[in-house]
Amino acid sequence: MASSIMSNATVVTRATPAQASMVAPFTGLRSASAFPVTKKGKHGTSLPSTGCRVKCMQVWPPLGKKKFETLSYLPELSETSLLAEVQYLLNKGWIPCLEFELEHGFVYRENNRSPGYYDGRYWTMWKLPMF
């Protein structure tokens, strides 16, 4: 039986020696038209904003700096400039607020010692209407 199998076997000759680890190279995608294409909106992006471009504002300590208690995000202003800022808020229909935090004037940790976003290092700004 072994002799009949050997007689039916064909001999294959190769021009190049066989390589067991040879893999065909990746030639890329066949056609880009086979995939659906999403078009961007007119405003330039179709993704929602995650707020990564938001810049932090400096908050001035409210104690001992009475002129900053009206608009704590602003640097030192003259009285005329400060009145102009308050008038701008009133003209826009906004309510100017006093912003303060009395117990801790700076960033502190209260409940958790591990680092992270919700670790208590950010204080609460209390807002009270001026008028």
PDB file of C-alpha atoms in Angstrom:
ATOM      1  CA  MET A   1       0.000   0.000   0.000  1.00  0.00           C
ATOM      2  CA  ALA A   2       2.878   2.321   0.720  1.00  0.00           C
ATOM      3  CA  SER A   3       4.296   1.600  -2.705  1.00  0.00           C
ATOM      4  CA  SER A   4       1.052   2.628  -4.396  1.00  0.00           C
ATOM      5  CA  ILE A   5       1.054   5.963  -2.546  1.00  0.00           C
ATOM      6  CA  MET A   6       4.645   6.619  -3.500  1.00  0.00           C
ATOM      7  CA  SER A   7       3.960   5.910  -7.147  1.00  0.00           C
ATOM      8  CA  ASN A   8       1.045   8.366  -7.243  1.00  0.00           C
ATOM      9  CA  ALA A   9       3.011  11.172  -5.576  1.00  0.00           C
ATOM     10  CA  THR A  10       4.128  13.954  -7.864  1.00  0.00           C
ATOM     11  CA  VAL A  11       7.425  15.710  -7.576  1.00  0.00           C
ATOM     12  CA  VAL A  12       7.268  19.486  -7.271  1.00  0.00           C
ATOM     13  CA  THR A  13      10.315  21.496  -8.225  1.00  0.00           C
ATOM     14  CA  ARG A  14      10.718  25.136  -7.247  1.00  0.00           C
ATOM     15  CA  ALA A  15      12.821  27.825  -8.849  1.00  0.00           C
ATOM     16  CA  THR A  16      13.475  29.404  -5.429  1.00  0.00           C
ATOM     17  CA  PRO A  17      13.938  27.602  -2.140  1.00  0.00           C
ATOM     18  CA  ALA A  18      10.833  27.484   0.090  1.00  0.00           C
ATOM     19  CA  GLN A  19      10.782  29.717   3.171  1.00  0.00           C
ATOM     20  CA  ALA A  20       8.517  28.585   5.970  1.00  0.00           C
ATOM     21  CA  SER A  21       8.326  32.006   7.673  1.00  0.00           C
ATOM     22  CA  MET A  22       7.576  34.056   4.568  1.00  0.00           C
ATOM     23  CA  VAL A  23       4.351  36.070   4.802  1.00  0.00           C
ATOM     24  CA  ALA A  24       2.814  38.052   1.999  1.00  0.00           C
ATOM     25  CA  PRO A  25       3.321  41.808   2.503  1.00  0.00           C
ATOM     26  CA  PHE A  26       0.366  44.041   3.371  1.00  0.00           C
ATOM     27  CA  THR A  27      -0.613  46.010   0.300  1.00  0.00           C
ATOM     28  CA  GLY A  28      -3.153  48.282   1.955  1.00  0.00           C
ATOM     29  CA  LEU A  29      -6.868  48.666   1.483  1.00  0.00           C
ATOM     30  CA  ARG A  30      -8.249  47.766  -1.898  1.00  0.00           C
ATOM     31  CA  SER A  31     -10.639  50.679  -2.283  1.00  0.00           C
ATOM     32  CA  ALA A  32     -11.499  53.615  -0.097  1.00  0.00           C
ATOM     33  CA  SER A  33     -14.876  53.970  -1.809  1.00  0.00           C
ATOM     34  CA  ALA A  34     -16.148  50.825  -0.082  1.00  0.00           C
ATOM     35  CA  PHE A  35     -16.293  52.621   3.284  1.00  0.00           C
ATOM     36  CA  PRO A  36     -18.902  55.243   4.233  1.00  0.00           C
ATOM     37  CA  VAL A  37     -17.609  58.787   4.491  1.00  0.00           C
ATOM     38  CA  THR A  38     -18.893  61.284   7.059  1.00  0.00           C
ATOM     39  CA  LYS A  39     -18.753  64.911   6.070  1.00  0.00           C
ATOM     40  CA  LYS A  40     -17.841  67.640   8.503  1.00  0.00           C
ATOM     41  CA  GLY A  41     -20.350  70.313   9.349  1.00  0.00           C
ATOM     42  CA  LYS A  42     -20.083  73.869   8.108  1.00  0.00           C
ATOM     43  CA  HIS A  43     -18.621  75.010  11.419  1.00  0.00           C
ATOM     44  CA  GLY A  44     -15.480  72.899  10.914  1.00  0.00           C
ATOM     45  CA  THR A  45     -16.067  70.015  13.296  1.00  0.00           C
ATOM     46  CA  SER A  46     -18.765  67.476  13.896  1.00  0.00           C
ATOM     47  CA  LEU A  47     -17.551  66.332  17.317  1.00  0.00           C
ATOM     48  CA  PRO A  48     -18.887  67.800  20.555  1.00  0.00           C
ATOM     49  CA  SER A  49     -16.522  69.907  22.596  1.00  0.00           C
ATOM     50  CA  THR A  50     -15.056  68.249  25.666  1.00  0.00           C
ATOM     51  CA  GLY A  51     -13.931  71.498  27.200  1.00  0.00           C
ATOM     52  CA  CYS A  52     -10.252  70.782  26.664  1.00  0.00           C
ATOM     53  CA  ARG A  53      -9.708  74.288  25.329  1.00  0.00           C
ATOM     54  CA  VAL A  54     -11.162  75.956  28.388  1.00  0.00           C
ATOM     55  CA  LYS A  55      -8.572  78.003  30.218  1.00  0.00           C
ATOM     56  CA  CYS A  56      -8.480  78.331  33.983  1.00  0.00           C
ATOM     57  CA  MET A  57      -9.203  81.673  35.603  1.00  0.00           C
ATOM     58  CA  GLN A  58      -7.449  83.017  38.650  1.00  0.00           C
ATOM     59  CA  VAL A  59      -9.671  83.739  41.631  1.00  0.00           C
ATOM     60  CA  TRP A  60      -8.521  86.513  43.918  1.00  0.00           C
ATOM     61  CA  PRO A  61      -8.734  85.907  47.690  1.00  0.00           C
ATOM     62  CA  PRO A  62     -11.737  87.913  48.953  1.00  0.00           C
ATOM     63  CA  LEU A  63     -10.460  88.734  52.446  1.00  0.00           C
ATOM     64  CA  GLY A  64      -8.685  92.056  52.803  1.00  0.00           C
ATOM     65  CA  LYS A  65      -9.233  93.076  49.172  1.00  0.00           C
ATOM     66  CA  LYS A  66     -12.593  94.802  49.158  1.00  0.00           C
ATOM     67  CA  LYS A  67     -12.271  96.196  45.656  1.00  0.00           C
ATOM     68  CA  PHE A  68     -12.037  92.629  44.279  1.00  0.00           C
ATOM     69  CA  GLU A  69     -15.185  91.413  46.029  1.00  0.00           C
ATOM     70  CA  THR A  70     -17.374  92.677  43.200  1.00  0.00           C
ATOM     71  CA  LEU A  71     -15.546  90.932  40.326  1.00  0.00           C
ATOM     72  CA  SER A  72     -13.024  88.469  41.697  1.00  0.00           C
ATOM     73  CA  TYR A  73     -11.773  87.265  38.302  1.00  0.00           C
ATOM     74  CA  LEU A  74     -10.357  90.652  37.370  1.00  0.00           C
ATOM     75  CA  PRO A  75      -6.912  92.017  38.210  1.00  0.00           C
ATOM     76  CA  GLU A  76      -6.475  95.241  40.167  1.00  0.00           C
ATOM     77  CA  LEU A  77      -8.674  97.959  38.634  1.00  0.00           C
ATOM     78  CA  SER A  78      -9.172 101.644  39.235  1.00  0.00           C
ATOM     79  CA  GLU A  79     -12.529 102.730  40.649  1.00  0.00           C
ATOM     80  CA  THR A  80     -13.596 104.075  37.254  1.00  0.00           C
ATOM     81  CA  SER A  81     -12.710 100.804  35.504  1.00  0.00           C
ATOM     82  CA  LEU A  82     -14.519  98.791  38.149  1.00  0.00           C
ATOM     83  CA  LEU A  83     -17.669 100.913  37.761  1.00  0.00           C
ATOM     84  CA  ALA A  84     -17.480 100.416  33.991  1.00  0.00           C
ATOM     85  CA  GLU A  85     -17.293  96.623  34.456  1.00  0.00           C
ATOM     86  CA  VAL A  86     -20.337  96.598  36.762  1.00  0.00           C
ATOM     87  CA  GLN A  87     -22.253  98.843  34.348  1.00  0.00           C
ATOM     88  CA  TYR A  88     -21.400  96.442  31.511  1.00  0.00           C
ATOM     89  CA  LEU A  89     -22.864  93.532  33.493  1.00  0.00           C
ATOM     90  CA  LEU A  90     -26.028  95.514  34.241  1.00  0.00           C
ATOM     91  CA  ASN A  91     -26.423  96.573  30.589  1.00  0.00           C
ATOM     92  CA  LYS A  92     -26.236  92.921  29.512  1.00  0.00           C
ATOM     93  CA  GLY A  93     -28.918  91.961  32.051  1.00  0.00           C
ATOM     94  CA  TRP A  94     -26.494  89.889  34.127  1.00  0.00           C
ATOM     95  CA  ILE A  95     -26.463  89.896  37.929  1.00  0.00           C
ATOM     96  CA  PRO A  96     -23.099  90.849  39.452  1.00  0.00           C
ATOM     97  CA  CYS A  97     -22.254  88.511  42.326  1.00  0.00           C
ATOM     98  CA  LEU A  98     -19.949  88.467  45.292  1.00  0.00           C
ATOM     99  CA  GLU A  99     -17.762  85.375  45.207  1.00  0.00           C
ATOM    100  CA  PHE A 100     -16.103  84.194  48.377  1.00  0.00           C
ATOM    101  CA  GLU A 101     -15.011  81.185  50.408  1.00  0.00           C
ATOM    102  CA  LEU A 102     -14.248  82.024  54.021  1.00  0.00           C
ATOM    103  CA  GLU A 103     -13.019  78.859  55.747  1.00  0.00           C
ATOM    104  CA  HIS A 104     -10.114  78.045  53.423  1.00  0.00           C
ATOM    105  CA  GLY A 105      -8.631  80.725  51.217  1.00  0.00           C
ATOM    106  CA  PHE A 106      -6.519  78.338  49.175  1.00  0.00           C
ATOM    107  CA  VAL A 107      -6.703  74.872  47.651  1.00  0.00           C
ATOM    108  CA  TYR A 108      -6.899  72.145  50.301  1.00  0.00           C
ATOM    109  CA  ARG A 109      -7.774  68.468  50.747  1.00  0.00           C
ATOM    110  CA  GLU A 110     -10.537  67.558  53.147  1.00  0.00           C
ATOM    111  CA  ASN A 111     -11.982  64.096  52.512  1.00  0.00           C
ATOM    112  CA  ASN A 112      -9.535  62.108  50.425  1.00  0.00           C
ATOM    113  CA  ARG A 113      -5.752  61.912  50.282  1.00  0.00           C
ATOM    114  CA  SER A 114      -5.345  60.118  46.944  1.00  0.00           C
ATOM    115  CA  PRO A 115      -4.689  62.277  43.866  1.00  0.00           C
ATOM    116  CA  GLY A 116      -7.424  62.629  41.298  1.00  0.00           C
ATOM    117  CA  TYR A 117     -10.103  64.985  40.049  1.00  0.00           C
ATOM    118  CA  TYR A 118     -12.534  64.542  42.960  1.00  0.00           C
ATOM    119  CA  ASP A 119     -10.013  64.599  45.777  1.00  0.00           C
ATOM    120  CA  GLY A 120     -11.191  67.759  47.539  1.00  0.00           C
ATOM    121  CA  ARG A 121      -8.473  70.094  46.268  1.00  0.00           C
ATOM    122  CA  TYR A 122     -10.976  72.489  44.712  1.00  0.00           C
ATOM    123  CA  TRP A 123     -12.879  74.932  46.854  1.00  0.00           C
ATOM    124  CA  THR A 124     -16.489  76.023  46.517  1.00  0.00           C
ATOM    125  CA  MET A 125     -17.115  79.594  45.456  1.00  0.00           C
ATOM    126  CA  TRP A 126     -20.237  80.982  47.096  1.00  0.00           C
ATOM    127  CA  LYS A 127     -22.128  83.489  44.953  1.00  0.00           C
ATOM    128  CA  LEU A 128     -24.445  86.130  46.385  1.00  0.00           C
ATOM    129  CA  PRO A 129     -26.255  88.741  44.275  1.00  0.00           C
ATOM    130  CA  MET A 130     -24.974  92.274  44.821  1.00  0.00           C
ATOM    131  CA  PHE A 131     -28.388  93.879  44.333  1.00  0.00           C
TER     132      PHE A 131
END
